[in-house]
């Protein structure tokens, strides 16, 4: 599975590099965009060591900055934090990831759909209190804390709405995949993002 994801990453980057090379009619650098996004999604996955089925709504915030290469190509960086509450007692699963992004976009009127991928790294932090409550000062009989790093491969698809030359509203959906040398317990699922981008 790890090898398949790595091959998929390389093929995606190779394809987008080819597309970029063909976009020679336009200047190499034509400006930049930057902004913030809120997100929400439904994730699920099994944390095997605790026999815990992690599932629920995750939400978070982050942002991106993109350099405009010609009329269609975008390269840049982005990063997000996403938190999913568990067990209704203060337990949580928190994911942070960041990396380099590349995307291809085309404009039709005020709409600019795009398709891309972010490649980078992240950490997942689990705090699970199987007994007890986070609302008191009593020592808890069974609580677990675990943190792990991973390689992040995050494909996404979205669309900008062009408000003006200086402002765009953006909507996108992604699916974060984590790859690690050790067994990784990372709940997965789609996230929907909404935000704004300032353009120059």
Short mmCIF file of C-alpha atoms in Angstrom, two decimals:
data_model
loop_
_atom_site.label_atom_id
_atom_site.label_comp_id
_atom_site.label_asym_id
_atom_site.label_seq_id
_atom_site.Cartn_x
_atom_site.Cartn_y
_atom_site.Cartn_z
CA UNK A 1 0.00 0.00 0.00
CA UNK A 2 2.84 2.43 0.87
CA UNK A 3 4.58 1.67 -2.43
CA UNK A 4 1.35 2.22 -4.38
CA UNK A 5 0.83 5.62 -2.74
CA UNK A 6 4.43 6.62 -3.47
CA UNK A 7 4.05 5.61 -7.12
CA UNK A 8 0.78 7.57 -7.32
CA UNK A 9 2.54 10.63 -5.87
CA UNK A 10 5.35 10.44 -8.42
CA UNK A 11 2.95 9.94 -11.34
CA UNK A 12 0.84 12.90 -10.23
CA UNK A 13 3.85 15.19 -9.94
CA UNK A 14 5.21 13.98 -13.28
CA UNK A 15 1.90 14.65 -15.04
CA UNK A 16 1.56 18.14 -13.59
CA UNK A 17 5.16 18.97 -14.47
CA UNK A 18 4.42 18.01 -18.08
CA UNK A 19 1.36 20.25 -18.11
CA UNK A 20 3.43 23.11 -16.71
CA UNK A 21 6.07 22.65 -19.37
CA UNK A 22 3.42 22.98 -22.09
CA UNK A 23 2.10 26.25 -20.66
CA UNK A 24 4.83 28.28 -22.33
CA UNK A 25 2.59 30.94 -23.90
CA UNK A 26 2.41 32.86 -20.63
CA UNK A 27 4.99 34.50 -18.34
CA UNK A 28 6.59 32.13 -15.84
CA UNK A 29 5.48 34.22 -12.85
CA UNK A 30 2.27 36.26 -12.96
CA UNK A 31 1.49 37.01 -9.32
CA UNK A 32 0.55 35.30 -6.09
CA UNK A 33 -2.47 34.40 -3.92
CA UNK A 34 -2.76 33.85 -0.19
CA UNK A 35 -5.51 33.33 2.35
CA UNK A 36 -7.18 31.26 5.04
CA UNK A 37 -9.67 28.39 5.04
CA UNK A 38 -11.93 26.69 7.55
CA UNK A 39 -12.73 23.02 7.10
CA UNK A 40 -15.02 20.27 8.33
CA UNK A 41 -15.34 16.60 7.49
CA UNK A 42 -16.29 13.13 8.66
CA UNK A 43 -13.43 10.73 9.46
CA UNK A 44 -13.25 7.16 10.63
CA UNK A 45 -10.62 4.53 11.32
CA UNK A 46 -9.64 1.84 13.79
CA UNK A 47 -7.04 2.46 16.52
CA UNK A 48 -6.05 -1.17 16.82
CA UNK A 49 -3.94 -1.12 20.05
CA UNK A 50 -6.95 0.17 22.00
CA UNK A 51 -9.64 -1.61 19.95
CA UNK A 52 -11.22 1.82 19.49
CA UNK A 53 -13.23 2.75 16.41
CA UNK A 54 -12.48 6.44 15.90
CA UNK A 55 -15.19 8.24 13.99
CA UNK A 56 -16.86 11.61 13.95
CA UNK A 57 -16.78 15.19 12.77
CA UNK A 58 -13.42 16.90 12.47
CA UNK A 59 -12.94 20.63 12.06
CA UNK A 60 -10.07 23.06 11.84
CA UNK A 61 -8.31 25.98 10.21
CA UNK A 62 -5.31 26.71 8.03
CA UNK A 63 -4.14 28.57 5.02
CA UNK A 64 -2.22 28.57 1.76
CA UNK A 65 -0.06 30.76 -0.41
CA UNK A 66 0.20 30.07 -4.13
CA UNK A 67 2.46 31.50 -6.81
CA UNK A 68 0.79 31.90 -10.21
CA UNK A 69 2.92 30.40 -12.96
CA UNK A 70 1.32 31.49 -16.23
CA UNK A 71 -2.46 31.37 -16.52
CA UNK A 72 -3.02 27.81 -15.32
CA UNK A 73 -0.27 26.57 -13.03
CA UNK A 74 -0.06 27.20 -9.27
CA UNK A 75 2.72 26.20 -6.87
CA UNK A 76 3.04 27.07 -3.21
CA UNK A 77 2.61 25.81 0.32
CA UNK A 78 -0.22 25.19 2.77
CA UNK A 79 -0.79 23.89 6.29
CA UNK A 80 -3.75 22.92 8.49
CA UNK A 81 -4.75 21.70 11.95
CA UNK A 82 -7.79 19.45 12.31
CA UNK A 83 -9.33 18.20 15.58
CA UNK A 84 -11.88 15.42 16.09
CA UNK A 85 -13.44 15.01 19.54
CA UNK A 86 -13.94 11.51 20.93
CA UNK A 87 -15.92 9.77 23.68
CA UNK A 88 -17.66 13.01 24.82
CA UNK A 89 -15.21 13.41 27.70
CA UNK A 90 -12.42 15.66 26.39
CA UNK A 91 -10.65 12.98 24.36
CA UNK A 92 -9.48 13.99 20.90
CA UNK A 93 -7.54 13.10 17.80
CA UNK A 94 -5.62 16.06 16.37
CA UNK A 95 -3.89 16.13 13.00
CA UNK A 96 -1.44 18.73 11.71
CA UNK A 97 0.02 18.65 8.23
CA UNK A 98 1.80 21.00 5.85
CA UNK A 99 3.65 20.77 2.58
CA UNK A 100 4.26 21.96 -0.95
CA UNK A 101 1.25 22.17 -3.23
CA UNK A 102 0.83 22.18 -6.97
CA UNK A 103 -2.40 22.65 -8.90
CA UNK A 104 -3.81 23.27 -12.35
CA UNK A 105 -6.68 25.70 -12.87
CA UNK A 106 -8.75 27.09 -15.73
CA UNK A 107 -11.03 30.13 -15.64
CA UNK A 108 -14.57 30.27 -17.05
CA UNK A 109 -16.11 33.67 -16.36
CA UNK A 110 -16.02 34.22 -12.59
CA UNK A 111 -15.35 30.54 -11.80
CA UNK A 112 -11.89 28.96 -11.69
CA UNK A 113 -12.00 25.20 -10.91
CA UNK A 114 -8.73 23.56 -9.92
CA UNK A 115 -7.20 20.15 -9.28
CA UNK A 116 -4.02 19.52 -7.34
CA UNK A 117 -2.02 17.75 -4.66
CA UNK A 118 -0.06 18.67 -1.55
CA UNK A 119 2.98 16.63 -0.57
CA UNK A 120 4.65 17.10 2.81
CA UNK A 121 4.49 15.83 6.35
CA UNK A 122 2.46 15.95 9.51
CA UNK A 123 1.76 14.59 12.98
CA UNK A 124 -1.24 12.92 14.54
CA UNK A 125 -1.83 13.28 18.29
CA UNK A 126 -4.22 10.97 20.11
CA UNK A 127 -5.51 11.56 23.63
CA UNK A 128 -8.08 8.96 24.60
CA UNK A 129 -9.61 8.70 28.07
CA UNK A 130 -11.41 5.38 28.10
CA UNK A 131 -12.63 5.95 31.66
CA UNK A 132 -13.28 9.18 33.49
CA UNK A 133 -14.03 12.77 32.54
CA UNK A 134 -12.08 15.86 31.57
CA UNK A 135 -14.36 18.03 33.70
CA UNK A 136 -12.96 17.09 37.09
CA UNK A 137 -9.56 17.00 38.83
CA UNK A 138 -9.75 13.30 39.64
CA UNK A 139 -6.91 11.03 38.42
CA UNK A 140 -8.21 8.99 35.52
CA UNK A 141 -7.81 5.19 35.66
CA UNK A 142 -7.31 4.63 31.91
CA UNK A 143 -6.02 7.33 29.58
CA UNK A 144 -3.66 7.13 26.59
CA UNK A 145 -1.53 9.72 24.81
CA UNK A 146 0.23 8.96 21.55
CA UNK A 147 1.95 11.07 18.88
CA UNK A 148 3.25 9.93 15.48
CA UNK A 149 4.74 11.60 12.40
CA UNK A 150 3.80 10.74 8.83
CA UNK A 151 4.46 11.59 5.19
CA UNK A 152 1.42 13.42 3.81
CA UNK A 153 -0.10 12.94 0.36
CA UNK A 154 -3.20 15.09 0.01
CA UNK A 155 -5.06 15.28 -3.35
CA UNK A 156 -7.70 17.97 -3.66
CA UNK A 157 -10.26 19.45 -6.03
CA UNK A 158 -11.94 22.82 -5.74
CA UNK A 159 -13.20 26.01 -7.31
CA UNK A 160 -12.51 29.73 -6.82
CA UNK A 161 -15.20 32.34 -7.27
CA UNK A 162 -13.61 35.55 -8.55
CA UNK A 163 -15.09 38.46 -6.59
CA UNK A 164 -12.57 40.95 -7.98
CA UNK A 165 -8.99 41.12 -9.25
CA UNK A 166 -7.88 41.24 -5.59
CA UNK A 167 -10.23 38.76 -3.90
CA UNK A 168 -11.42 35.21 -4.50
CA UNK A 169 -13.69 32.96 -2.47
CA UNK A 170 -12.58 29.33 -2.54
CA UNK A 171 -14.25 25.98 -1.92
CA UNK A 172 -12.37 22.68 -2.02
CA UNK A 173 -12.52 19.03 -0.93
CA UNK A 174 -9.46 16.92 -0.08
CA UNK A 175 -8.58 13.44 1.17
CA UNK A 176 -5.49 13.32 3.40
CA UNK A 177 -3.40 10.14 3.22
CA UNK A 178 -0.68 9.43 5.77
CA UNK A 179 2.30 7.14 5.14
CA UNK A 180 4.70 6.00 7.87
CA UNK A 181 7.43 3.41 8.41
CA UNK A 182 5.54 2.27 11.49
CA UNK A 183 1.89 1.32 11.60
CA UNK A 184 -0.12 4.54 11.47
CA UNK A 185 -3.54 4.93 13.06
CA UNK A 186 -4.87 7.93 11.17
CA UNK A 187 -8.66 8.23 10.73
CA UNK A 188 -9.37 9.17 7.12
CA UNK A 189 -12.16 10.76 5.12
CA UNK A 190 -12.95 13.81 3.01
CA UNK A 191 -12.76 17.35 4.35
CA UNK A 192 -14.60 20.33 2.86
CA UNK A 193 -12.89 23.75 2.97
CA UNK A 194 -14.25 27.25 2.54
CA UNK A 195 -12.24 30.45 2.68
CA UNK A 196 -10.84 33.42 0.82
CA UNK A 197 -7.71 34.25 -1.17
CA UNK A 198 -6.19 37.70 -1.62
CA UNK A 199 -4.56 38.08 -5.03
CA UNK A 200 -1.79 40.24 -6.41
#
